[in-house]
CSV table of C-alpha atoms in Angstrom, one decimal:
chain,number,residue,atom,x,y,z
K,1,GLY,CA,-34.2,29.8,311.5
K,2,LYS,CA,-34.0,31.9,308.8
K,3,GLN,CA,-35.8,30.4,305.7
K,4,LEU,CA,-33.1,30.5,303.0
K,5,GLU,CA,-32.7,30.4,299.4
K,6,ASP,CA,-30.8,27.8,297.8
K,7,ASP,CA,-28.2,30.3,296.2
K,8,MET,CA,-27.6,32.2,299.4
K,9,GLN,CA,-23.5,32.0,300.4
K,10,PHE,CA,-25.1,34.1,303.8
K,11,CYS,CA,-27.5,34.2,306.2
K,12,PRO,CA,-29.4,37.9,305.7
K,13,GLN,CA,-30.6,37.9,309.3
K,14,CYS,CA,-27.3,36.6,311.0
K,15,GLY,CA,-24.5,37.1,308.1
K,16,LYS,CA,-23.3,32.9,309.1
K,17,VAL,CA,-21.5,31.9,306.0
K,18,VAL,CA,-24.4,29.0,304.8
K,19,SER,CA,-23.3,25.6,305.1
K,20,GLY,CA,-22.2,23.3,301.8
K,21,SER,CA,-22.4,27.3,299.8
K,22,ASN,CA,-19.4,28.2,297.6
K,23,ALA,CA,-18.8,30.9,300.6
K,24,GLU,CA,-18.0,28.1,303.3
K,25,ALA,CA,-15.3,26.4,300.4
K,26,GLU,CA,-13.4,29.9,300.0
K,27,LEU,CA,-13.6,30.4,304.0
K,28,LYS,CA,-11.9,27.3,304.9
K,29,GLU,CA,-9.5,27.3,302.2
K,30,ARG,CA,-8.8,30.6,303.0
K,31,GLU,CA,-8.0,30.1,306.5
K,32,ARG,CA,-5.9,26.6,306.0
K,33,ARG,CA,-3.4,29.4,304.0
K,34,PHE,CA,-4.0,31.3,306.7
K,35,THR,CA,-2.2,28.8,309.0
K,36,ASP,CA,0.2,27.4,306.7
K,37,MET,CA,1.6,30.6,306.9
K,38,VAL,CA,2.0,30.8,310.4
K,39,MET,CA,3.1,27.7,311.1
K,40,ASP,CA,5.7,28.5,308.1
K,41,ASN,CA,6.7,31.4,310.2
K,42,HIS,CA,6.7,29.6,313.6
K,43,ARG,CA,9.2,26.8,311.4
K,44,PHE,CA,11.7,30.2,309.9
K,45,TRP,CA,12.2,30.6,313.8
K,46,LEU,CA,12.2,27.4,315.8
K,47,VAL,CA,14.9,26.9,312.9
K,48,PHE,CA,16.8,30.4,313.3
K,49,LEU,CA,16.9,30.2,316.9
K,50,LEU,CA,18.4,26.4,316.8
K,51,ALA,CA,20.7,27.4,314.3
K,52,ALA,CA,21.6,30.6,316.4
K,53,TYR,CA,22.6,28.4,319.0
K,54,ALA,CA,24.0,25.0,317.4
K,55,ILE,CA,26.4,25.8,314.9
K,56,PRO,CA,28.8,28.3,317.1
K,57,ALA,CA,28.1,25.5,319.6
K,58,VAL,CA,29.7,23.1,317.5
K,59,VAL,CA,32.3,25.3,316.2
K,60,MET,CA,33.4,26.6,319.7
K,61,GLY,CA,33.0,22.8,321.2
K,62,VAL,CA,35.1,21.3,318.2
K,63,VAL,CA,38.2,25.0,318.9
K,64,ILE,CA,38.0,24.1,322.5
K,65,PHE,CA,39.2,20.9,322.2
K,66,ALA,CA,41.2,21.3,319.5
K,67,GLU,CA,43.1,23.8,321.2
K,68,SER,CA,42.6,22.2,325.1
K,69,THR,CA,46.4,21.9,325.8
K,70,ALA,CA,47.1,25.7,324.1
K,71,LEU,CA,44.4,27.2,326.3
K,72,ALA,CA,45.4,24.9,329.7
K,73,SER,CA,48.5,26.8,329.0
K,74,SER,CA,48.3,30.1,328.7
K,75,ILE,CA,45.5,30.1,331.5
K,76,TYR,CA,48.0,28.0,333.6
K,77,ALA,CA,50.7,30.6,332.3
K,78,SER,CA,48.5,34.0,333.6
K,79,PRO,CA,49.3,35.6,336.6
K,80,GLU,CA,45.7,36.3,337.5
K,81,PHE,CA,45.5,33.0,337.4
K,82,HIS,CA,47.7,32.0,339.8
K,83,ASP,CA,47.2,34.9,342.5
K,84,TRP,CA,43.5,33.8,342.3
K,85,VAL,CA,44.1,29.9,342.8
K,86,VAL,CA,46.3,30.9,345.9
K,87,SER,CA,43.6,33.4,347.2
K,88,HIS,CA,41.8,31.1,347.4
K,89,GLY,CA,43.2,28.6,349.1
K,90,TYR,CA,43.6,26.2,346.1
K,91,THR,CA,46.0,23.9,344.1
K,92,ILE,CA,45.4,23.4,340.4
K,93,THR,CA,47.5,21.3,337.9
K,94,GLU,CA,47.6,22.3,334.1
K,95,GLU,CA,46.4,18.9,333.6
K,96,GLU,CA,43.1,19.7,335.3
K,97,ILE,CA,43.5,22.8,333.4
K,98,LYS,CA,43.2,20.4,330.1
K,99,ASN,CA,41.0,18.1,331.6
K,100,TYR,CA,38.5,20.8,332.7
K,101,LEU,CA,38.1,21.9,329.1
K,102,THR,CA,38.1,18.8,327.6
K,103,TYR,CA,34.8,18.0,329.6
K,104,VAL,CA,33.4,21.6,328.3
K,105,ALA,CA,34.3,21.4,325.4
K,106,GLY,CA,32.8,17.5,325.1
K,107,LEU,CA,29.2,19.2,326.6
K,108,VAL,CA,29.7,22.4,323.9
K,109,LEU,CA,29.6,19.6,321.5
K,110,GLY,CA,27.3,17.8,322.6
K,111,SER,CA,24.5,20.4,323.2
K,112,GLY,CA,25.5,21.5,319.5
K,113,ALA,CA,25.2,18.1,318.1
K,114,CYS,CA,21.8,17.5,319.9
K,115,ALA,CA,20.6,20.6,318.9
K,116,ALA,CA,21.6,20.6,315.1
K,117,VAL,CA,19.9,17.5,314.9
K,118,SER,CA,16.8,18.9,316.1
K,119,LEU,CA,17.3,22.0,313.7
K,120,VAL,CA,17.5,19.5,310.3
K,121,CYS,CA,14.0,17.4,312.1
K,122,VAL,CA,12.4,20.8,312.1
K,123,TYR,CA,13.7,22.1,308.7
K,124,ILE,CA,12.4,19.1,307.0
K,125,ARG,CA,9.5,18.9,309.0
K,126,LYS,CA,9.7,15.0,310.5
K,127,TYR,CA,10.4,13.2,313.8
K,128,TRP,CA,8.6,15.6,315.8
K,129,ILE,CA,9.6,13.3,318.9
K,130,ILE,CA,12.8,13.1,317.8
K,131,ALA,CA,13.2,17.3,317.7
K,132,VAL,CA,11.7,17.6,320.8
K,133,ALA,CA,14.0,15.2,322.9
K,134,THR,CA,16.9,16.5,321.0
K,135,CYS,CA,16.1,19.9,322.2
K,136,VAL,CA,15.7,18.9,325.6
K,137,MET,CA,18.9,17.1,325.6
K,138,ALA,CA,21.3,20.2,323.9
K,139,ALA,CA,19.2,22.2,326.9
K,140,MET,CA,20.1,19.6,329.6
K,141,LEU,CA,23.7,19.4,328.7
K,142,CYS,CA,24.1,23.5,328.4
K,143,PHE,CA,22.9,22.9,332.5
K,144,TRP,CA,25.7,25.0,333.7
K,145,SER,CA,24.4,28.2,332.2
K,146,LEU,CA,20.9,28.7,333.4
K,147,PHE,CA,20.2,31.2,330.7
K,148,GLY,CA,20.7,28.7,327.8
K,149,LEU,CA,18.8,25.6,330.2
K,150,LEU,CA,15.9,27.7,329.9
K,151,ILE,CA,16.1,29.3,327.0
K,152,GLY,CA,16.5,25.7,325.7
K,153,LEU,CA,13.4,24.4,327.5
K,154,LEU,CA,11.5,27.3,325.8
K,155,VAL,CA,12.2,26.1,322.6
K,156,ALA,CA,12.3,22.1,322.7
K,157,TRP,CA,8.5,23.5,324.8
K,158,GLN,CA,7.7,25.4,320.9
K,159,ILE,CA,8.5,22.2,318.9
K,160,PHE,CA,6.0,20.3,321.5
K,161,GLY,CA,3.8,22.7,320.6
K,162,SER,CA,4.0,22.2,316.8
K,163,LYS,CA,3.5,18.7,316.1
K,164,PRO,CA,0.7,19.6,313.8
K,165,MET,CA,3.1,21.5,311.7
K,166,PHE,CA,5.0,17.9,311.5
K,167,VAL,CA,4.8,16.2,308.2
K,168,ASN,CA,3.0,12.4,309.8
K,169,ASP,CA,6.1,10.1,309.4
K,170,SER,CA,3.9,7.3,308.7
K,171,ALA,CA,3.0,8.6,304.7
């Protein structure tokens, strides 16, 4: 309610920025730059986390798949493995071990590929819903690891909350 002069930038009574003044425009510009800086920092960490999971997961999935026969033979030939099998009353063939390793390789490779798609979407700041969905799928394919599942869902939640960071796809 204090009377202001035309060239005033701030109210002398309460210190509030005067609407329409240069100070208001500067304040809005600083807020925008700060928000952009926070979003860029958030995006950096999302890209880092997704890459830290996607790259090793894809590599390990390919290696396990390519070497499943040799790995199965090595496991089957291990005396410790045979002792464990006998002590638990199981009968496991070398072919069953190879099949199990192939399934594991598929899960790891699929999870890593989904995380990589999410990574690309976050990096280019487009396709928010695809980034969220593929991150959730990566987490779900990691169901055998409770820690991996929870971390994946946490990252998906962070992407979900980062919609303003994504560029409007229709523009």
